[in-house]
Amino acid sequence: MNIEKKGLLFLSYGSPSSKDDLVPYMTSIRHGRVPTDAEVANLTHRYDVIGQWSNVELQTMAERQYNRLLTLLPSIPSAIGYLHMKPSIADAVDTLVKQGVEHIIAIVTAPFFTSLGTGAYEKQVQAAIGDFQDVTFDVIRAWWDQPSFIEYWVKAVSDCINDTKDVFVIFSAHSIPLINSHNADSYALALEESAKEIAQRCDLEQWSVAWQSAAPHGQWLGPTVAEAINQSLRSGAIHIAFVPFGFVSNHVEVLYDNDVECKELVDAGGAVYMRAEMPNCDETFLQAMASAIIERIHS
Ligand SMILES: CC1=C(CCC(=O)O)c2cc3nc(cc4[nH]c(cc5[nH]c(cc1n2)c(C)c5CCC(=O)O)c(CCC(=O)O)c4C)C(CCC(=O)O)=C3C
Ligand SMILES: [Fe+2]
């Protein structure tokens, strides 16, 4: 197909900009279950602590990643859509079709595939495209295997530990509910494989993979980051470095769940908390997405 007929659909989770967004945002995340006042208060507090309501950078991170990514790509029609905010994925598909796009290449700002996480975006793309005859789509299911992804994290981990001795490194990602254990297995295997490659390239002696930010109900994939912290403290770690490589930017999971909650546990255990810089708009990192997209444009 002619490249002019191909379009990029850039998909992200969505991040609230004001407290008024919170109830609809949480209701969307929870598949239509309206949050209780206590649940809203808990999340409001976490966003208060990280300064979400006044920090335009946090509110517009995905949009800035998208604009930066476009500078690394050949010029093609493109649109951004969010899983839990406006413009929705359906809005973005409409925008592309109105530009004459006949084949949509979709990518999610999450490097690892899980059917409950990135799979949810795929379902929405499929539903939105169902409204149009003759429009086809191709979802890039994962892009952690791109060399630039590893390259970014090798440098971020090296910069973070900066020759510190006696450091235990915890690689982490969003936990997932254990509804379908096969799915959890492939998600966990991909993260283990990626962490192992980064650890080898950084010559790490002590490291593990753990899961964070689970909801307080149901059964979720473990070990948790709290368990990993305890294990590293028992092994005598003096420094504990976090690498939340399942995330792509300064999300509340990193700025609160890691930098506040995990740090408290590390401090209480008498060790020093460290954390690798998140990619945000880093060009090497965005090149991983760009390379995955370019492969699909030419396939
Ligand atoms: C698999 C997965 C990813 C990775 C794949 C991907 O990236 O898509 C992800 C990413 C993200 N999740 C995010 C935020 C949140 N996720 C929540 C809650 C939940 N996530 C879930 C799953 C995932 N989530 C699940 C099963 C729930 C529980 C629902 C329930 O309770 O049944 C809640 C509510 C928590 C509360 O209620 O306290 C928040 C605020 C942000 C940051 C946005 C920002 O930058 O602000 C990001 C990138
Ligand atoms: Fe989430």
Tab-separated table of C-alpha atoms and ligand atoms in Angstrom:
chain	number	residue	atom	x	y	z
A	1	MET	CA	0.000	0.000	0.000
A	2	ASN	CA	1.026	3.555	-0.745
A	3	ILE	CA	2.604	5.140	2.355
A	4	GLU	CA	0.251	8.148	2.048
A	5	LYS	CA	-2.663	5.846	2.902
A	6	LYS	CA	-1.030	4.694	6.147
A	7	GLY	CA	-1.575	6.563	9.403
A	8	LEU	CA	-0.154	6.431	12.937
A	9	LEU	CA	-2.447	6.015	15.936
A	10	PHE	CA	-0.511	6.932	19.093
A	11	LEU	CA	-2.223	5.538	22.194
A	12	SER	CA	-1.682	6.374	25.825
A	13	TYR	CA	-3.329	5.674	29.190
A	14	GLY	CA	-4.352	9.278	29.944
A	15	SER	CA	-3.547	11.342	33.011
A	16	PRO	CA	-6.015	13.619	34.853
A	17	SER	CA	-5.442	17.400	34.772
A	18	SER	CA	-7.892	18.466	37.462
A	19	LYS	CA	-9.697	16.980	40.449
A	20	ASP	CA	-12.932	17.197	38.424
A	21	ASP	CA	-11.513	14.605	36.024
A	22	LEU	CA	-10.968	12.039	38.769
A	23	VAL	CA	-14.348	10.348	39.137
A	24	PRO	CA	-14.901	9.799	35.380
A	25	TYR	CA	-11.222	8.776	35.021
A	26	MET	CA	-11.395	6.217	37.846
A	27	THR	CA	-14.765	4.931	36.615
A	28	SER	CA	-13.202	4.299	33.215
A	29	ILE	CA	-10.158	2.537	34.704
A	30	ARG	CA	-12.450	0.356	36.793
A	31	HIS	CA	-14.601	-0.710	33.838
A	32	GLY	CA	-17.618	1.363	34.861
A	33	ARG	CA	-17.491	0.746	38.618
A	34	VAL	CA	-17.925	4.167	40.248
A	35	PRO	CA	-15.278	4.733	42.973
A	36	THR	CA	-16.257	5.288	46.601
A	37	ASP	CA	-15.444	8.629	48.301
A	38	ALA	CA	-12.602	6.915	50.170
A	39	GLU	CA	-11.108	5.583	46.892
A	40	VAL	CA	-11.323	9.037	45.317
A	41	ALA	CA	-9.731	10.595	48.411
A	42	ASN	CA	-6.883	8.070	48.308
A	43	LEU	CA	-6.036	8.748	44.673
A	44	THR	CA	-6.512	12.527	45.136
A	45	HIS	CA	-3.947	12.366	47.919
A	46	ARG	CA	-1.417	10.514	45.752
A	47	TYR	CA	-1.801	13.064	42.963
A	48	ASP	CA	-1.669	15.948	45.542
A	49	VAL	CA	1.681	14.677	46.799
A	50	ILE	CA	3.231	14.542	43.317
A	51	GLY	CA	1.857	17.994	42.398
A	52	GLN	CA	-0.244	16.691	39.490
A	53	TRP	CA	-2.807	19.534	39.555
A	54	SER	CA	-0.265	22.281	38.987
A	55	ASN	CA	2.299	20.378	36.932
A	56	VAL	CA	1.494	20.862	33.240
A	57	GLU	CA	4.470	18.647	32.308
A	58	LEU	CA	2.876	15.663	34.053
A	59	GLN	CA	-0.547	16.418	32.591
A	60	THR	CA	0.744	16.674	29.029
A	61	MET	CA	3.534	14.076	29.061
A	62	ALA	CA	1.960	11.739	26.494
A	63	GLU	CA	1.252	14.623	24.123
A	64	ARG	CA	4.860	15.786	24.369
A	65	GLN	CA	6.157	12.256	23.797
A	66	TYR	CA	3.896	12.048	20.739
A	67	ASN	CA	5.148	15.349	19.285
A	68	ARG	CA	8.759	14.371	19.854
A	69	LEU	CA	8.197	10.936	18.328
A	70	LEU	CA	6.764	12.513	15.167
A	71	THR	CA	10.103	14.275	14.609
A	72	LEU	CA	11.739	10.812	14.363
A	73	LEU	CA	9.314	9.507	11.728
A	74	PRO	CA	8.677	10.049	8.038
A	75	SER	CA	5.750	12.403	7.576
A	76	ILE	CA	2.471	10.416	7.744
A	77	PRO	CA	-1.035	11.299	9.005
A	78	SER	CA	-1.239	10.785	12.768
A	79	ALA	CA	-3.509	11.176	15.781
A	80	ILE	CA	-3.313	10.679	19.554
A	81	GLY	CA	-5.990	8.872	21.563
A	82	TYR	CA	-6.329	7.950	25.243
A	83	LEU	CA	-7.712	4.840	26.911
A	84	HIS	CA	-9.215	6.778	29.827
A	85	MET	CA	-9.384	10.453	28.753
A	86	LYS	CA	-10.453	12.605	25.789
A	87	PRO	CA	-9.713	12.487	22.870
A	88	SER	CA	-10.722	8.836	23.022
A	89	ILE	CA	-9.344	6.096	20.812
A	90	ALA	CA	-12.547	6.285	18.709
A	91	ASP	CA	-12.061	10.086	18.304
A	92	ALA	CA	-8.498	9.508	17.091
A	93	VAL	CA	-9.570	6.795	14.631
A	94	ASP	CA	-12.198	9.231	13.230
A	95	THR	CA	-9.498	11.896	12.801
A	96	LEU	CA	-7.304	9.485	10.836
A	97	VAL	CA	-10.089	8.230	8.593
A	98	LYS	CA	-11.109	11.849	7.836
A	99	GLN	CA	-7.518	12.396	6.652
A	100	GLY	CA	-7.956	9.592	4.097
A	101	VAL	CA	-6.080	6.909	6.025
A	102	GLU	CA	-6.869	3.354	4.904
A	103	HIS	CA	-4.428	1.438	7.091
A	104	ILE	CA	-3.849	2.360	10.738
A	105	ILE	CA	-0.638	1.462	12.561
A	106	ALA	CA	-1.277	1.690	16.322
A	107	ILE	CA	1.279	1.844	19.112
A	108	VAL	CA	0.760	2.107	22.902
A	109	THR	CA	3.052	3.957	25.314
A	110	ALA	CA	3.611	0.697	27.193
A	111	PRO	CA	6.492	-1.479	26.020
A	112	PHE	CA	5.237	-4.888	27.256
A	113	PHE	CA	2.109	-6.695	26.120
A	114	THR	CA	-0.573	-7.917	28.547
A	115	SER	CA	-4.075	-8.735	27.456
A	116	LEU	CA	-5.528	-6.770	30.413
A	117	GLY	CA	-3.255	-3.760	29.882
A	118	THR	CA	-2.206	-3.100	26.299
A	119	GLY	CA	-4.797	-5.586	25.022
A	120	ALA	CA	-7.533	-3.188	26.203
A	121	TYR	CA	-6.326	-0.547	23.726
A	122	GLU	CA	-6.358	-3.108	20.933
A	123	LYS	CA	-10.001	-3.984	21.658
A	124	GLN	CA	-10.983	-0.308	21.461
A	125	VAL	CA	-9.130	0.177	18.168
A	126	GLN	CA	-10.903	-2.854	16.735
A	127	ALA	CA	-14.307	-1.572	17.899
A	128	ALA	CA	-13.688	1.931	16.495
A	129	ILE	CA	-12.478	0.621	13.148
A	130	GLY	CA	-15.510	-1.638	12.894
A	131	ASP	CA	-17.478	1.483	11.943
A	132	PHE	CA	-15.465	1.907	8.749
A	133	GLN	CA	-15.429	-0.465	5.815
A	134	ASP	CA	-12.121	-0.966	4.017
A	135	VAL	CA	-9.966	0.442	6.840
A	136	THR	CA	-7.449	-2.065	8.168
A	137	PHE	CA	-5.203	-1.888	11.228
A	138	ASP	CA	-2.030	-3.292	12.676
A	139	VAL	CA	-1.264	-2.968	16.395
A	140	ILE	CA	2.360	-3.020	17.510
A	141	ARG	CA	1.859	-5.350	20.458
A	142	ALA	CA	5.170	-4.741	22.190
A	143	TRP	CA	8.381	-2.847	21.512
A	144	TRP	CA	10.620	-3.733	24.461
A	145	ASP	CA	12.699	-5.850	22.072
A	146	GLN	CA	13.903	-2.781	20.135
A	147	PRO	CA	17.648	-2.110	20.725
A	148	SER	CA	16.974	1.537	21.712
A	149	PHE	CA	14.737	0.375	24.587
A	150	ILE	CA	17.590	-1.624	26.123
A	151	GLU	CA	20.077	1.131	25.283
A	152	TYR	CA	18.019	3.716	27.202
A	153	TRP	CA	17.677	1.551	30.316
A	154	VAL	CA	21.327	0.423	30.350
A	155	LYS	CA	22.358	4.075	30.493
A	156	ALA	CA	19.647	5.053	33.013
A	157	VAL	CA	20.609	2.187	35.369
A	158	SER	CA	24.343	2.943	35.022
A	159	ASP	CA	23.757	6.663	35.697
A	160	CYS	CA	21.581	5.813	38.712
A	161	ILE	CA	23.966	3.423	40.447
A	162	ASN	CA	27.040	5.332	39.288
A	163	ASP	CA	29.576	2.754	40.596
A	164	THR	CA	27.821	2.421	43.969
A	165	LYS	CA	28.890	-0.800	45.687
A	166	ASP	CA	26.471	-3.055	47.600
A	167	VAL	CA	23.499	-2.101	45.508
A	168	PHE	CA	20.471	-4.312	45.006
A	169	VAL	CA	18.493	-3.433	41.866
A	170	ILE	CA	14.737	-4.022	41.678
A	171	PHE	CA	13.249	-3.973	38.183
A	172	SER	CA	9.517	-3.314	38.416
A	173	ALA	CA	6.367	-3.080	36.362
A	174	HIS	CA	2.627	-2.773	36.883
A	175	SER	CA	1.192	-5.904	38.451
A	176	ILE	CA	-1.816	-7.498	36.760
A	177	PRO	CA	-4.809	-9.361	38.190
A	178	LEU	CA	-4.323	-13.136	38.021
A	179	ILE	CA	-7.461	-13.815	36.032
A	180	ASN	CA	-5.703	-15.595	33.225
A	181	SER	CA	-2.463	-17.132	34.412
A	182	HIS	CA	-1.179	-17.883	30.914
A	183	ASN	CA	-1.264	-14.197	30.075
A	184	ALA	CA	0.559	-13.357	33.312
A	185	ASP	CA	3.207	-15.926	32.376
A	186	SER	CA	4.090	-14.350	29.012
A	187	TYR	CA	4.072	-10.802	30.468
A	188	ALA	CA	6.325	-11.906	33.327
A	189	LEU	CA	8.643	-13.829	30.980
A	190	ALA	CA	9.141	-10.814	28.702
A	191	LEU	CA	9.958	-8.579	31.664
A	192	GLU	CA	12.367	-11.167	33.120
A	193	GLU	CA	14.141	-11.506	29.787
A	194	SER	CA	14.458	-7.764	29.330
A	195	ALA	CA	15.629	-7.187	32.939
A	196	LYS	CA	18.227	-9.942	32.531
A	197	GLU	CA	19.674	-8.300	29.437
A	198	ILE	CA	19.866	-4.869	31.111
A	199	ALA	CA	21.373	-6.414	34.271
A	200	GLN	CA	24.033	-8.271	32.267
A	201	ARG	CA	24.976	-5.208	30.251
A	202	CYS	CA	25.248	-3.185	33.499
A	203	ASP	CA	27.214	-5.981	35.264
A	204	LEU	CA	24.699	-6.057	38.121
A	205	GLU	CA	25.421	-8.642	40.789
A	206	GLN	CA	22.182	-8.474	42.747
A	207	TRP	CA	18.870	-7.822	41.112
A	208	SER	CA	15.297	-9.080	40.919
A	209	VAL	CA	12.007	-8.404	39.159
A	210	ALA	CA	8.950	-7.387	41.193
A	211	TRP	CA	5.406	-6.123	40.598
A	212	GLN	CA	3.866	-2.922	41.861
A	213	SER	CA	0.754	-0.757	42.069
A	214	ALA	CA	-1.798	-3.585	42.408
A	215	ALA	CA	-5.321	-2.645	43.506
A	216	PRO	CA	-6.214	-3.654	47.080
A	217	HIS	CA	-8.720	-6.283	45.934
A	218	GLY	CA	-8.356	-9.642	44.193
A	219	GLN	CA	-5.238	-11.686	43.428
A	220	TRP	CA	-2.391	-10.001	41.574
A	221	LEU	CA	0.890	-11.117	40.077
A	222	GLY	CA	3.777	-11.173	42.594
A	223	PRO	CA	6.298	-10.913	44.199
A	224	THR	CA	5.371	-7.371	45.226
A	225	VAL	CA	7.938	-4.580	45.398
A	226	ALA	CA	7.545	-4.642	49.215
A	227	GLU	CA	8.550	-8.326	49.239
A	228	ALA	CA	11.511	-7.568	46.973
A	229	ILE	CA	12.632	-4.761	49.311
A	230	ASN	CA	12.455	-7.127	52.306
A	231	GLN	CA	14.421	-9.771	50.445
A	232	SER	CA	17.156	-7.292	49.524
A	233	LEU	CA	17.307	-5.952	53.099
A	234	ARG	CA	17.662	-9.538	54.410
A	235	SER	CA	20.529	-10.088	51.966
A	236	GLY	CA	22.261	-7.076	53.537
A	237	ALA	CA	21.694	-4.466	50.801
A	238	ILE	CA	22.907	-1.007	51.717
A	239	HIS	CA	21.508	0.653	48.601
A	240	ILE	CA	18.302	-0.338	46.816
A	241	ALA	CA	17.845	1.006	43.299
A	242	PHE	CA	14.464	0.959	41.575
A	243	VAL	CA	14.096	0.542	37.820
A	244	PRO	CA	10.363	0.875	36.977
A	245	PHE	CA	10.990	-0.116	33.367
A	246	GLY	CA	7.417	-1.249	32.708
A	247	PHE	CA	6.450	2.449	32.780
A	248	VAL	CA	7.521	5.145	30.346
A	249	SER	CA	7.335	8.402	32.293
A	250	ASN	CA	6.762	10.158	35.593
A	251	HIS	CA	3.449	8.446	36.297
A	252	VAL	CA	1.827	8.476	39.742
A	253	GLU	CA	2.973	4.849	40.072
A	254	VAL	CA	6.589	5.968	39.946
A	255	LEU	CA	6.442	9.356	41.691
A	256	TYR	CA	4.222	8.042	44.482
A	257	ASP	CA	4.234	4.242	44.622
A	258	ASN	CA	8.023	4.083	44.191
A	259	ASP	CA	9.381	7.432	45.355
A	260	VAL	CA	7.116	7.719	48.419
A	261	GLU	CA	5.909	4.231	49.412
A	262	CYS	CA	8.918	2.133	48.422
A	263	LYS	CA	11.295	4.805	49.718
A	264	GLU	CA	9.588	4.672	53.147
A	265	LEU	CA	10.168	0.910	53.337
A	266	VAL	CA	13.784	1.243	52.204
A	267	ASP	CA	14.440	4.079	54.706
A	268	ALA	CA	12.790	2.091	57.517
A	269	GLY	CA	15.114	-0.825	56.716
A	270	GLY	CA	18.145	1.460	57.062
A	271	ALA	CA	19.127	1.368	53.362
A	272	VAL	CA	19.430	4.137	50.780
A	273	TYR	CA	16.679	4.474	48.142
A	274	MET	CA	17.687	5.231	44.559
A	275	ARG	CA	15.669	5.276	41.337
A	276	ALA	CA	16.627	5.342	37.656
A	277	GLU	CA	15.368	8.339	35.646
A	278	MET	CA	12.220	7.692	33.669
A	279	PRO	CA	12.427	8.073	29.868
A	280	ASN	CA	9.765	10.789	29.514
A	281	CYS	CA	10.700	12.512	26.211
A	282	ASP	CA	14.208	11.038	25.900
A	283	GLU	CA	15.091	10.680	22.225
A	284	THR	CA	16.946	7.353	22.480
A	285	PHE	CA	13.914	5.887	24.191
A	286	LEU	CA	11.408	7.309	21.707
A	287	GLN	CA	13.607	5.898	18.943
A	288	ALA	CA	12.511	2.432	20.137
A	289	MET	CA	8.906	3.329	19.315
A	290	ALA	CA	9.968	5.041	16.078
A	291	SER	CA	11.892	1.958	14.880
A	292	ALA	CA	8.961	-0.342	15.619
A	293	ILE	CA	6.638	2.001	13.663
A	294	ILE	CA	9.015	2.325	10.710
A	295	GLU	CA	9.250	-1.490	10.446
A	296	ARG	CA	5.458	-1.650	10.152
A	297	ILE	CA	5.236	1.242	7.676
A	298	HIS	CA	7.488	-0.701	5.320
A	299	SER	CA	5.994	-4.155	5.920
B	1	LIG	C1	-1.678	-3.239	33.117
B	1	LIG	C2	-1.776	-1.765	33.464
B	1	LIG	C3	-0.962	-0.720	33.021
B	1	LIG	C4	0.225	-0.814	32.074
B	1	LIG	C5	-0.189	-0.769	30.634
B	1	LIG	C6	-0.573	0.629	30.173
B	1	LIG	O1	0.201	1.588	30.335
B	1	LIG	O2	-1.679	0.758	29.673
B	1	LIG	C7	-1.430	0.492	33.631
B	1	LIG	C8	-0.863	1.757	33.439
B	1	LIG	C9	-1.199	2.925	34.146
B	1	LIG	N1	-2.120	3.047	35.159
B	1	LIG	C10	-2.124	4.340	35.603
B	1	LIG	C11	-2.918	4.852	36.621
B	1	LIG	C12	-3.866	4.137	37.359
B	1	LIG	N2	-4.206	2.794	37.229
B	1	LIG	C13	-5.174	2.436	38.163
B	1	LIG	C14	-5.746	1.172	38.342
B	1	LIG	C15	-5.495	0.033	37.580
B	1	LIG	N3	-4.543	-0.103	36.573
B	1	LIG	C16	-4.591	-1.391	36.043
B	1	LIG	C17	-3.764	-1.913	35.029
B	1	LIG	C18	-2.751	-1.191	34.359
B	1	LIG	N4	-2.500	0.156	34.441
B	1	LIG	C19	-5.589	-2.094	36.750
B	1	LIG	C20	-5.987	-3.526	36.491
B	1	LIG	C21	-6.133	-1.224	37.712
B	1	LIG	C22	-7.162	-1.538	38.776
B	1	LIG	C23	-8.549	-1.227	38.387
B	1	LIG	C24	-9.460	-1.585	39.529
B	1	LIG	O3	-9.361	-0.998	40.613
B	1	LIG	O4	-10.269	-2.499	39.333
B	1	LIG	C25	-5.465	3.612	38.914
B	1	LIG	C26	-6.484	3.684	40.019
B	1	LIG	C27	-5.795	3.337	41.277
B	1	LIG	C28	-6.639	3.604	42.483
B	1	LIG	O5	-7.858	3.479	42.409
B	1	LIG	O6	-6.027	3.911	43.533
B	1	LIG	C29	-4.653	4.663	38.418
B	1	LIG	C30	-4.590	6.099	38.881
B	1	LIG	C31	-1.144	5.073	34.842
B	1	LIG	C32	-0.708	6.522	35.118
B	1	LIG	C33	-1.504	7.609	34.544
B	1	LIG	C34	-0.860	8.928	34.968
B	1	LIG	O7	0.213	9.258	34.449
B	1	LIG	O8	-1.404	9.609	35.828
B	1	LIG	C35	-0.575	4.191	33.940
B	1	LIG	C36	0.486	4.486	32.911
B	2	FE	FE	-3.278	1.459	35.877
